[in-house]
Amino acid sequence: MRFDHDTLAQRVRFGSGAAAANLAAEVASLGVSRLMVIAAEAERELAARVAAGLPVAHWHHEVAMHVPVGVARRAREQAATHRVDALVSVGGGSTTGLAKAVALTTGLPIVAVPTTYAGSEATNVWGLTENARKTTGVDPRVLPRTIVYDAALMLTLPVELSVASGLNALAHCVDSLWAPRTDPINQALAGEGIRALHTGLPAVATDPGDLDGREHALYGAYLAAVAFASAGSGLHHKICHVLGGMFDLPHAQTHAVVLPHVLAFNAPAAPDARRRIATAFDAESATKGLAQLRTRLHAPKALRDYGMTESGIGPAAEAIVAAAPPGNPTPVTLDNITELLHQAWEGAEPR
């Protein structure tokens, strides 16, 4: 056994019902006095409640999927205008992504308060979209200093979005098992992440108010993101980045649709990964375990349901082949990626 593993330096405060207290404690420990709180309009009231009593210099509510360059520019301008010295993000992956875009050019520290299972808060990966193309990169400045996890904040997250967001987290786990920098440590994290999500998501789907289910899902999503941050972007994420940037598809639902097709594509050539996934699902095989979970969750099935046109499959396949990571278990060709996209677009069973 021989490998190099990087562990990202980050504090995690995990406690249901403790978001406001834990956020206040973090702000005090940073010694900052002019916060910029980033929250989408849908989280405006929640952010006001969580950040009540803190020294907020600016409340910023312009948030968009895939962080368009123009949205990032305006957020950076507001940070400069209000002379903020720290960022607080309250929301899902798009909100965290915007905070990262500001931190990328300013170096401002981020305290992230997630309200979905996106996992962006635990990675040093940033993404920006311009002219229908999403660009991603890695930079230590964008890694939030602290994550404040509170499963109680997710009790009102609709089941449909909880499922899509949770399957996005599951995709982090699966992709981490064959990504370019995969190693035994992040493989172990990914396996435990799959197990926790497999426990939590059905509980949430059955009873959205099940706090124990929410906590399991949130714990699994964090492990998934830590594994992904170490292992890097595998084929699944390259596909979803292309599709999201090119067609402005919803992030979580795109991951949820694409995941079973990538698993079926790679599993035959990745025996160790497929055994680990099957074990985590307590299933006969990796693909059957995922299929059974998706059935229980009534998971999203087809890209065409979210606005992708069939005519976009060809251009997307070409872009994915160009971006595919080296060393993917199954060799990537234009033909097999085109077939994969057709299946995902139609909502067909993975082959």
Tab-separated table of C-alpha atoms in Angstrom:
chain	number	residue	atom	x	y	z
A	1	MET	CA	0.000	0.000	0.000
A	2	ARG	CA	1.460	3.346	-1.037
A	3	PHE	CA	-0.374	6.668	-1.437
A	4	ASP	CA	-0.323	10.405	-0.663
A	5	HIS	CA	-3.358	11.835	1.101
A	6	ASP	CA	-4.173	15.486	1.871
A	7	THR	CA	-6.584	16.321	4.688
A	8	LEU	CA	-8.169	19.769	4.472
A	9	ALA	CA	-7.964	21.965	7.580
A	10	GLN	CA	-11.510	22.819	8.635
A	11	ARG	CA	-13.649	22.921	11.754
A	12	VAL	CA	-17.073	21.237	11.826
A	13	ARG	CA	-19.715	22.189	14.381
A	14	PHE	CA	-22.524	19.630	14.195
A	15	GLY	CA	-25.606	20.049	16.355
A	16	SER	CA	-29.329	20.001	15.686
A	17	GLY	CA	-30.983	23.208	16.862
A	18	ALA	CA	-27.624	24.844	17.539
A	19	ALA	CA	-26.959	26.767	14.312
A	20	ALA	CA	-27.366	30.271	15.725
A	21	ALA	CA	-25.256	29.580	18.810
A	22	ASN	CA	-22.533	27.792	16.878
A	23	LEU	CA	-22.412	30.517	14.213
A	24	ALA	CA	-22.109	33.206	16.878
A	25	ALA	CA	-19.279	31.291	18.532
A	26	GLU	CA	-17.423	31.002	15.220
A	27	VAL	CA	-17.807	34.687	14.405
A	28	ALA	CA	-16.458	35.529	17.843
A	29	SER	CA	-13.479	33.200	17.402
A	30	LEU	CA	-12.623	34.814	14.049
A	31	GLY	CA	-12.589	38.262	15.656
A	32	VAL	CA	-14.458	39.831	12.723
A	33	SER	CA	-16.848	42.784	12.856
A	34	ARG	CA	-18.332	43.323	9.375
A	35	LEU	CA	-20.066	40.254	7.986
A	36	MET	CA	-21.560	39.740	4.563
A	37	VAL	CA	-24.352	37.172	4.848
A	38	ILE	CA	-25.111	35.446	1.538
A	39	ALA	CA	-28.499	33.754	1.268
A	40	ALA	CA	-30.916	33.299	-1.632
A	41	GLU	CA	-34.322	34.947	-1.416
A	42	ALA	CA	-35.846	31.642	-0.319
A	43	GLU	CA	-33.490	31.555	2.690
A	44	ARG	CA	-33.763	35.258	3.573
A	45	GLU	CA	-35.888	34.699	6.674
A	46	LEU	CA	-33.855	31.689	7.801
A	47	ALA	CA	-30.581	33.601	7.404
A	48	ALA	CA	-31.966	36.522	9.409
A	49	ARG	CA	-32.902	34.151	12.199
A	50	VAL	CA	-29.597	32.257	12.231
A	51	ALA	CA	-27.469	35.418	12.061
A	52	ALA	CA	-29.577	37.518	14.432
A	53	GLY	CA	-27.464	39.722	16.665
A	54	LEU	CA	-24.284	39.339	14.591
A	55	PRO	CA	-22.396	42.310	13.141
A	56	VAL	CA	-23.819	42.108	9.609
A	57	ALA	CA	-22.640	44.899	7.305
A	58	HIS	CA	-24.455	43.578	4.222
A	59	TRP	CA	-27.192	41.031	3.455
A	60	HIS	CA	-26.726	39.662	-0.065
A	61	HIS	CA	-29.566	37.770	-1.747
A	62	GLU	CA	-28.657	37.561	-5.440
A	63	VAL	CA	-27.839	33.857	-5.840
A	64	ALA	CA	-28.044	31.772	-9.033
A	65	MET	CA	-27.302	28.183	-10.018
A	66	HIS	CA	-23.792	27.415	-11.303
A	67	VAL	CA	-22.540	30.875	-10.141
A	68	PRO	CA	-22.699	33.006	-13.308
A	69	VAL	CA	-19.689	35.298	-13.674
A	70	GLY	CA	-21.877	38.409	-13.524
A	71	VAL	CA	-23.487	37.321	-10.259
A	72	ALA	CA	-20.034	36.678	-8.767
A	73	ARG	CA	-18.771	40.069	-9.917
A	74	ARG	CA	-21.652	41.933	-8.274
A	75	ALA	CA	-21.190	40.025	-5.008
A	76	ARG	CA	-17.498	40.912	-4.985
A	77	GLU	CA	-18.349	44.558	-5.577
A	78	GLN	CA	-20.749	44.564	-2.635
A	79	ALA	CA	-18.129	42.954	-0.401
A	80	ALA	CA	-15.705	45.750	-1.291
A	81	THR	CA	-18.301	48.525	-0.960
A	82	HIS	CA	-19.331	47.413	2.523
A	83	ARG	CA	-15.742	46.651	3.602
A	84	VAL	CA	-16.681	43.215	4.915
A	85	ASP	CA	-14.123	41.108	6.752
A	86	ALA	CA	-15.850	37.702	6.649
A	87	LEU	CA	-18.539	35.819	4.720
A	88	VAL	CA	-21.413	33.737	6.058
A	89	SER	CA	-23.277	31.548	3.574
A	90	VAL	CA	-26.694	30.207	4.528
A	91	GLY	CA	-28.163	27.896	1.908
A	92	GLY	CA	-27.395	25.165	-0.591
A	93	GLY	CA	-24.603	24.589	-3.063
A	94	SER	CA	-25.299	27.690	-5.173
A	95	THR	CA	-25.083	29.924	-2.091
A	96	THR	CA	-21.883	28.292	-0.881
A	97	GLY	CA	-20.524	28.538	-4.420
A	98	LEU	CA	-21.131	32.282	-4.533
A	99	ALA	CA	-19.351	32.757	-1.199
A	100	LYS	CA	-16.435	30.797	-2.659
A	101	ALA	CA	-16.371	33.044	-5.723
A	102	VAL	CA	-16.002	36.073	-3.450
A	103	ALA	CA	-13.350	34.377	-1.321
A	104	LEU	CA	-11.416	33.352	-4.427
A	105	THR	CA	-10.494	36.949	-5.242
A	106	THR	CA	-10.612	38.507	-1.776
A	107	GLY	CA	-9.280	35.824	0.567
A	108	LEU	CA	-12.146	36.521	2.993
A	109	PRO	CA	-12.890	33.674	5.440
A	110	ILE	CA	-16.177	31.772	5.013
A	111	VAL	CA	-18.406	30.251	7.659
A	112	ALA	CA	-20.865	27.976	5.844
A	113	VAL	CA	-24.304	27.077	7.176
A	114	PRO	CA	-25.680	24.468	4.722
A	115	THR	CA	-29.401	23.880	4.217
A	116	THR	CA	-29.091	21.011	1.706
A	117	TYR	CA	-26.869	17.954	1.297
A	118	ALA	CA	-24.799	19.515	-1.507
A	119	GLY	CA	-21.422	19.141	0.233
A	120	SER	CA	-19.722	22.135	-1.397
A	121	GLU	CA	-19.021	23.507	2.074
A	122	ALA	CA	-16.457	20.742	2.728
A	123	THR	CA	-14.415	21.167	-0.454
A	124	ASN	CA	-11.841	23.593	-1.815
A	125	VAL	CA	-13.440	23.429	-5.274
A	126	TRP	CA	-14.922	26.536	-6.914
A	127	GLY	CA	-17.012	26.859	-10.073
A	128	LEU	CA	-18.062	29.728	-12.341
A	129	THR	CA	-20.242	29.716	-15.447
A	130	GLU	CA	-19.914	31.991	-18.479
A	131	ASN	CA	-21.249	31.610	-22.024
A	132	ALA	CA	-22.804	28.206	-21.255
A	133	ARG	CA	-19.507	26.807	-20.022
A	134	LYS	CA	-18.755	25.917	-16.423
A	135	THR	CA	-15.157	26.275	-15.262
A	136	THR	CA	-13.992	24.697	-12.022
A	137	GLY	CA	-10.788	24.863	-10.056
A	138	VAL	CA	-9.190	24.155	-6.693
A	139	ASP	CA	-7.922	26.872	-4.354
A	140	PRO	CA	-7.330	26.820	-0.571
A	141	ARG	CA	-8.870	30.307	-0.242
A	142	VAL	CA	-12.359	29.006	-1.028
A	143	LEU	CA	-12.465	26.289	1.631
A	144	PRO	CA	-14.791	27.502	4.412
A	145	ARG	CA	-12.982	27.920	7.726
A	146	THR	CA	-15.905	26.350	9.547
A	147	ILE	CA	-19.067	24.436	8.717
A	148	VAL	CA	-22.064	24.855	11.004
A	149	TYR	CA	-24.255	21.798	10.470
A	150	ASP	CA	-27.775	21.804	11.886
A	151	ALA	CA	-30.121	19.079	10.653
A	152	ALA	CA	-33.079	20.992	12.087
A	153	LEU	CA	-32.580	23.610	9.350
A	154	MET	CA	-33.479	20.918	6.812
A	155	LEU	CA	-36.753	19.770	8.320
A	156	THR	CA	-38.646	21.991	5.878
A	157	LEU	CA	-36.564	20.992	2.838
A	158	PRO	CA	-39.117	19.363	0.493
A	159	VAL	CA	-38.793	15.612	0.043
A	160	GLU	CA	-38.200	15.914	-3.705
A	161	LEU	CA	-35.276	18.293	-3.213
A	162	SER	CA	-33.984	16.291	-0.224
A	163	VAL	CA	-33.853	13.193	-2.418
A	164	ALA	CA	-32.097	14.934	-5.313
A	165	SER	CA	-29.632	16.659	-2.985
A	166	GLY	CA	-28.961	13.420	-1.116
A	167	LEU	CA	-28.306	11.542	-4.352
A	168	ASN	CA	-25.917	14.329	-5.327
A	169	ALA	CA	-24.041	13.552	-2.109
A	170	LEU	CA	-24.137	9.841	-2.964
A	171	ALA	CA	-22.559	10.702	-6.322
A	172	HIS	CA	-19.661	12.299	-4.454
A	173	CYS	CA	-19.101	8.970	-2.708
A	174	VAL	CA	-19.320	6.839	-5.839
A	175	ASP	CA	-17.123	9.119	-7.934
A	176	SER	CA	-14.512	9.230	-5.154
A	177	LEU	CA	-13.922	5.493	-5.522
A	178	TRP	CA	-12.314	5.881	-8.971
A	179	ALA	CA	-11.446	9.584	-9.219
A	180	PRO	CA	-7.894	10.614	-10.212
A	181	ARG	CA	-6.538	10.904	-6.630
A	182	THR	CA	-8.516	8.110	-4.993
A	183	ASP	CA	-6.804	6.412	-2.049
A	184	PRO	CA	-7.756	4.021	0.784
A	185	ILE	CA	-8.676	6.856	3.171
A	186	ASN	CA	-11.199	8.591	0.970
A	187	GLN	CA	-12.486	5.200	-0.199
A	188	ALA	CA	-13.245	4.369	3.437
A	189	LEU	CA	-14.975	7.740	3.895
A	190	ALA	CA	-16.992	7.163	0.725
A	191	GLY	CA	-18.122	3.721	1.869
A	192	GLU	CA	-19.314	5.048	5.230
A	193	GLY	CA	-20.956	7.987	3.444
A	194	ILE	CA	-22.958	5.614	1.232
A	195	ARG	CA	-24.027	3.603	4.291
A	196	ALA	CA	-25.177	6.723	6.157
A	197	LEU	CA	-27.065	8.125	3.166
A	198	HIS	CA	-28.642	4.722	2.555
A	199	THR	CA	-29.919	4.867	6.136
A	200	GLY	CA	-30.942	8.516	6.221
A	201	LEU	CA	-32.535	9.265	2.857
A	202	PRO	CA	-35.332	6.651	2.992
A	203	ALA	CA	-36.180	7.852	6.509
A	204	VAL	CA	-36.406	11.440	5.255
A	205	ALA	CA	-38.526	10.395	2.267
A	206	THR	CA	-40.920	8.519	4.556
A	207	ASP	CA	-41.083	11.231	7.216
A	208	PRO	CA	-39.546	14.639	6.343
A	209	GLY	CA	-39.704	15.560	10.026
A	210	ASP	CA	-37.537	12.615	11.100
A	211	LEU	CA	-34.591	14.419	12.687
A	212	ASP	CA	-32.579	11.213	13.058
A	213	GLY	CA	-32.933	10.556	9.327
A	214	ARG	CA	-31.920	14.127	8.564
A	215	GLU	CA	-28.849	13.794	10.785
A	216	HIS	CA	-27.760	10.544	9.095
A	217	ALA	CA	-28.164	12.128	5.668
A	218	LEU	CA	-26.241	15.234	6.701
A	219	TYR	CA	-23.430	13.178	8.251
A	220	GLY	CA	-23.233	11.077	5.075
A	221	ALA	CA	-23.196	14.168	2.876
A	222	TYR	CA	-20.259	15.577	4.828
A	223	LEU	CA	-18.250	12.354	4.516
A	224	ALA	CA	-19.064	12.282	0.813
A	225	ALA	CA	-17.769	15.804	0.309
A	226	VAL	CA	-14.559	15.149	2.259
A	227	ALA	CA	-13.889	12.058	0.145
A	228	PHE	CA	-14.602	13.997	-3.035
A	229	ALA	CA	-12.334	16.893	-2.013
A	230	SER	CA	-9.454	14.458	-1.601
A	231	ALA	CA	-10.108	12.190	-4.582
A	232	GLY	CA	-10.969	14.876	-7.144
A	233	SER	CA	-13.551	14.956	-9.917
A	234	GLY	CA	-14.245	11.634	-11.610
A	235	LEU	CA	-16.231	11.008	-14.767
A	236	HIS	CA	-19.606	11.563	-13.126
A	237	HIS	CA	-18.757	15.114	-12.069
A	238	LYS	CA	-17.191	15.964	-15.407
A	239	ILE	CA	-20.440	14.917	-17.100
A	240	CYS	CA	-22.606	16.931	-14.717
A	241	HIS	CA	-20.425	20.042	-14.943
A	242	VAL	CA	-20.731	19.997	-18.720
A	243	LEU	CA	-24.487	19.467	-18.629
A	244	GLY	CA	-25.095	22.064	-15.943
A	245	GLY	CA	-23.052	24.749	-17.658
A	246	MET	CA	-24.239	24.007	-21.176
A	247	PHE	CA	-27.979	23.671	-20.482
A	248	ASP	CA	-28.415	25.409	-17.091
A	249	LEU	CA	-29.851	22.221	-15.613
A	250	PRO	CA	-30.616	22.035	-11.881
A	251	HIS	CA	-27.494	20.772	-10.138
A	252	ALA	CA	-28.854	18.169	-7.720
A	253	GLN	CA	-31.384	16.667	-10.119
A	254	THR	CA	-28.752	16.348	-12.849
A	255	HIS	CA	-26.482	14.391	-10.512
A	256	ALA	CA	-29.386	12.217	-9.391
A	257	VAL	CA	-30.281	11.319	-12.985
A	258	VAL	CA	-26.742	10.693	-14.236
A	259	LEU	CA	-25.416	8.665	-11.282
A	260	PRO	CA	-26.898	5.214	-12.095
A	261	HIS	CA	-25.667	5.463	-15.685
A	262	VAL	CA	-22.098	6.259	-14.650
A	263	LEU	CA	-22.154	3.477	-12.060
A	264	ALA	CA	-23.314	0.977	-14.681
A	265	PHE	CA	-20.690	2.331	-17.081
A	266	ASN	CA	-17.729	2.001	-14.693
A	267	ALA	CA	-18.640	-0.815	-12.278
A	268	PRO	CA	-17.715	-3.733	-14.577
A	269	ALA	CA	-14.159	-2.390	-14.823
A	270	ALA	CA	-13.823	-1.412	-11.133
A	271	PRO	CA	-14.271	-4.594	-9.049
A	272	ASP	CA	-12.949	-3.170	-5.762
A	273	ALA	CA	-15.203	-0.120	-5.992
A	274	ARG	CA	-18.291	-2.121	-6.897
A	275	ARG	CA	-17.730	-4.523	-3.984
A	276	ARG	CA	-17.376	-1.615	-1.561
A	277	ILE	CA	-20.565	0.022	-2.897
A	278	ALA	CA	-22.513	-3.239	-2.713
A	279	THR	CA	-21.376	-3.773	0.886
A	280	ALA	CA	-22.401	-0.227	1.862
A	281	PHE	CA	-25.841	-0.816	0.332
A	282	ASP	CA	-26.028	-4.307	1.880
A	283	ALA	CA	-27.052	-5.444	-1.590
A	284	GLU	CA	-26.260	-8.216	-4.039
A	285	SER	CA	-24.451	-5.784	-6.324
A	286	ALA	CA	-23.587	-2.082	-6.527
A	287	THR	CA	-25.996	-1.375	-9.364
A	288	LYS	CA	-28.861	-3.271	-7.721
A	289	GLY	CA	-28.258	-1.504	-4.423
A	290	LEU	CA	-28.476	1.899	-6.070
A	291	ALA	CA	-31.497	0.881	-8.151
A	292	GLN	CA	-33.357	-0.321	-5.060
A	293	LEU	CA	-32.587	2.909	-3.204
A	294	ARG	CA	-33.698	5.038	-6.146
A	295	THR	CA	-36.974	3.111	-6.338
A	296	ARG	CA	-37.637	3.711	-2.641
A	297	LEU	CA	-36.904	7.412	-3.081
A	298	HIS	CA	-38.822	7.918	-6.356
A	299	ALA	CA	-35.638	9.471	-7.700
A	300	PRO	CA	-35.421	11.746	-10.771
A	301	LYS	CA	-35.033	9.679	-13.952
A	302	ALA	CA	-34.623	11.735	-17.132
A	303	LEU	CA	-32.625	14.788	-18.184
A	304	ARG	CA	-35.362	15.781	-20.609
A	305	ASP	CA	-37.630	16.374	-17.609
A	306	TYR	CA	-35.361	19.264	-16.603
A	307	GLY	CA	-35.126	21.055	-19.953
A	308	MET	CA	-32.322	19.330	-21.844
A	309	THR	CA	-33.059	18.851	-25.544
A	310	GLU	CA	-32.145	15.731	-27.476
A	311	SER	CA	-30.200	17.876	-29.952
A	312	GLY	CA	-27.815	18.806	-27.137
A	313	ILE	CA	-26.571	15.256	-26.663
A	314	GLY	CA	-23.969	15.420	-29.453
A	315	PRO	CA	-22.287	18.689	-28.373
A	316	ALA	CA	-22.386	17.582	-24.737
A	317	ALA	CA	-20.771	14.235	-25.548
A	318	GLU	CA	-17.914	15.956	-27.363
A	319	ALA	CA	-17.297	18.299	-24.424
A	320	ILE	CA	-17.403	15.416	-21.935
A	321	VAL	CA	-14.902	13.324	-23.893
A	322	ALA	CA	-12.549	16.315	-23.953
A	323	ALA	CA	-12.919	16.792	-20.163
A	324	ALA	CA	-12.918	13.123	-19.088
A	325	PRO	CA	-10.285	12.369	-16.431
A	326	PRO	CA	-7.425	10.065	-17.410
A	327	GLY	CA	-7.500	6.597	-15.940
A	328	ASN	CA	-11.284	6.223	-15.820
A	329	PRO	CA	-12.006	2.509	-15.246
A	330	THR	CA	-13.890	2.164	-18.543
A	331	PRO	CA	-12.208	3.897	-21.513
A	332	VAL	CA	-14.226	6.943	-22.569
A	333	THR	CA	-15.164	7.267	-26.235
A	334	LEU	CA	-17.547	9.504	-28.126
A	335	ASP	CA	-19.753	6.505	-28.916
A	336	ASN	CA	-20.143	5.164	-25.385
A	337	ILE	CA	-20.630	8.617	-23.818
A	338	THR	CA	-23.238	9.452	-26.452
A	339	GLU	CA	-25.052	6.241	-25.576
A	340	LEU	CA	-24.841	7.021	-21.850
A	341	LEU	CA	-26.305	10.491	-22.422
A	342	HIS	CA	-29.137	9.098	-24.556
A	343	GLN	CA	-30.080	6.721	-21.744
A	344	ALA	CA	-29.964	9.509	-19.149
A	345	TRP	CA	-31.912	11.879	-21.389
A	346	GLU	CA	-34.652	9.309	-22.033
A	347	GLY	CA	-34.787	8.010	-18.490
A	348	ALA	CA	-34.005	4.480	-19.723
A	349	GLU	CA	-32.664	1.776	-17.447
A	350	PRO	CA	-28.842	1.970	-17.284
A	351	ARG	CA	-27.065	-0.546	-19.482
